[in-house]
Amino acid sequence: MESYQIFLILMAVYLLGLIGIGLYFTKKQKSVTDFWLAGRKISSVGIGFSAASSWMTAGGILSVIALYMLLGMGSIWSFVAPNIIALLLIALLVGKIKHLPAITQPELLEQRFSSSIRAPVAVVIAIVMALFAVADIKGFSLVLSIFFGLEPIYAAAIVALAISVYVTLGGFSAVIWTDMIQFIMLATFSLIIAFVVVTAATSGAADAPAMTTSDLFGDVPSGWWNPFIIGVPAVLIAIFAIIPGWITEQDPWQRIWAAKDEKSARNGMILGSFLIFLIFGVACTAIAISLNHIYPEIPASFAEIGMGAMAAAEPALLVYIVSTLSPVAVGLCAVGLAAAAMSSADTFATSGGSCISRDIYQRYIKPDATMKQMMTINRISVLIIVALATVLSFYIDSIIDVIHIATFIASAAYFFPLMGGLFWKRATKQGALAGLIVGAVVQIGLTAIDLANTAPFATAYLDTVHPVLSNHGVILGMLLSGVAFFGVSLATKPSDIVNLAPFFADEAEKLEKEAMIVDESDPEYKKLSKVIEKEVTGDRASVKLNLEASATINWDRFVTELKNIHPSWVTPTGRDSVYRLTKADMLACVSLTRGDSEKEIWFAAEPLAADLDLSEKEFLVAFKQVAEAFANVGLLLTLPSDN
């Protein structure tokens, strides 16, 4: 049986398994939070494996090996080290991020600033996520081209159709569980191939002189093992160019919000960084050194044609596999690399899709959409990102460059608005919008200039102008974004307390306090205690109450009335979500959303598990206030019978 036929059989079995996972989690998708954040129930192991899997693309693995072959450890600053460092830094931010009740970063920025910044950030993130997904499709295209001589359209079709099915069925829960399976497959592939290639290089079986393993790893050019051989200034430029974009990338934040508690989120990020090191730092290093011994002409060509040697270095591992391994092994390797492509692309599809669904459609097009309608839009949004990435994959050639371009746009556009908003109280909506626009426009412009004026395989044009303009001038883009952000913020009126309270505890103390007197002998309190849904996950509890009004709810009229009679109810992210803002921990505040039908209203909160009894009392107060507002607009809302 030919390797291609074996691949098709194995791929079909694998895809059926992924679709089965999607079907299993379809039944569990009851709300937007369930679809985009897996119900906030993911363990540290799930977070760690998924975080690592989502940042290790098939194309990324091939590019890392190629860079090691040509540049040695000095190349780690372009991709490997920023991956590991970024996850460790994100682990430090978990405490600040986790308690915010956002599903997306644009939603968080609206909470902090205003609605004016939400749509622009959503568009930028959606584009960045699509560009990241392009790298996955390009990497898998290279695999299928070398292994089986297939055109790129086949790789795009396999990745696009597969993730479209299981992600649209199972949402983020399916992403997490398939990521775990895909990482195990990828790790198995990487470690076994590393062993095979090292054995071939040391045994003399690959038309290269035999040697011991220690001699193999010692027989490298001078300075190959030195990560600082490129110079400290170049290292610092790379760090400041790439890491800001990756620590503010939406997909790891989405995993923090999906984790069952802070400990799980933090430990998951640390685990993810270790798993990335295992593949990029151990397996890829062994493979690169061995391939240099097997194909010495590839590193030798670097002296003559520079980075043009990447054209031979990137597919070197694939060439070795297809020329030396059995058809069954080739088929297995192809499936393993397909897993790497899908494990990243599904993450970027859900992350970008959430911005289209929640931050554009629900926020601006149909704020009163029911939960059932939103579940349909969620799935369509994922398909849009997949389709965009598929189209772009036919127009972009370099795998690493597309990852860097997406990263640099993210760094320049929303690093300062996002991180400044979290930690600097004086940041304003005008400053955030100025930083976003200036950073995005400047960075896109610099990238276009750099690409237009750089000849194939030549040093980048902006690098020749000044070293600080390397990496498509992202340092300048970030600098101008920061100047605009801080300058305009200081020149404009400070943010309102409603925007500051969820982010700064001292501002929350200034919130208008409402007396909360609850008589535990109150029949309604006893009834509510029996019908309310409670589930403890980690250090928090999920509390829900789904009710149905006496008639169709005019959502806009109801929200206006509720806010008028009870000022503690606010809509910091639009009228689709209403919060009773009484504390800094906004996740613990009671929120309101539309249910599956136009008569349903859903109450929800995620208090600390230790405060569950207090949350029940807050639910009763919230219910009575909502019922009062309903009565004022001619509707009746009552608690269901506990029978």
Short mmCIF file of C-alpha atoms in Angstrom, two decimals, residues 8 92 109 175 188 234 289 316 321 469 484 487 498 600:
data_model
loop_
_atom_site.label_atom_id
_atom_site.label_comp_id
_atom_site.label_asym_id
_atom_site.label_seq_id
_atom_site.Cartn_x
_atom_site.Cartn_y
_atom_site.Cartn_z
CA LEU A 8 -5.76 8.94 3.85
CA LEU A 92 2.38 36.22 36.47
CA LEU A 109 -11.18 47.02 26.84
CA VAL A 175 -10.53 22.81 21.17
CA THR A 188 5.40 11.49 20.05
CA ALA A 234 19.82 42.22 18.88
CA ILE A 289 22.17 19.02 14.51
CA ALA A 316 15.04 19.14 5.08
CA ILE A 321 11.44 11.28 6.10
CA LEU A 469 14.24 49.34 12.69
CA ALA A 484 0.09 58.60 21.74
CA GLY A 487 0.19 61.73 25.92
CA VAL A 498 -17.77 52.40 36.57
CA GLU A 600 -36.20 34.24 28.86
#
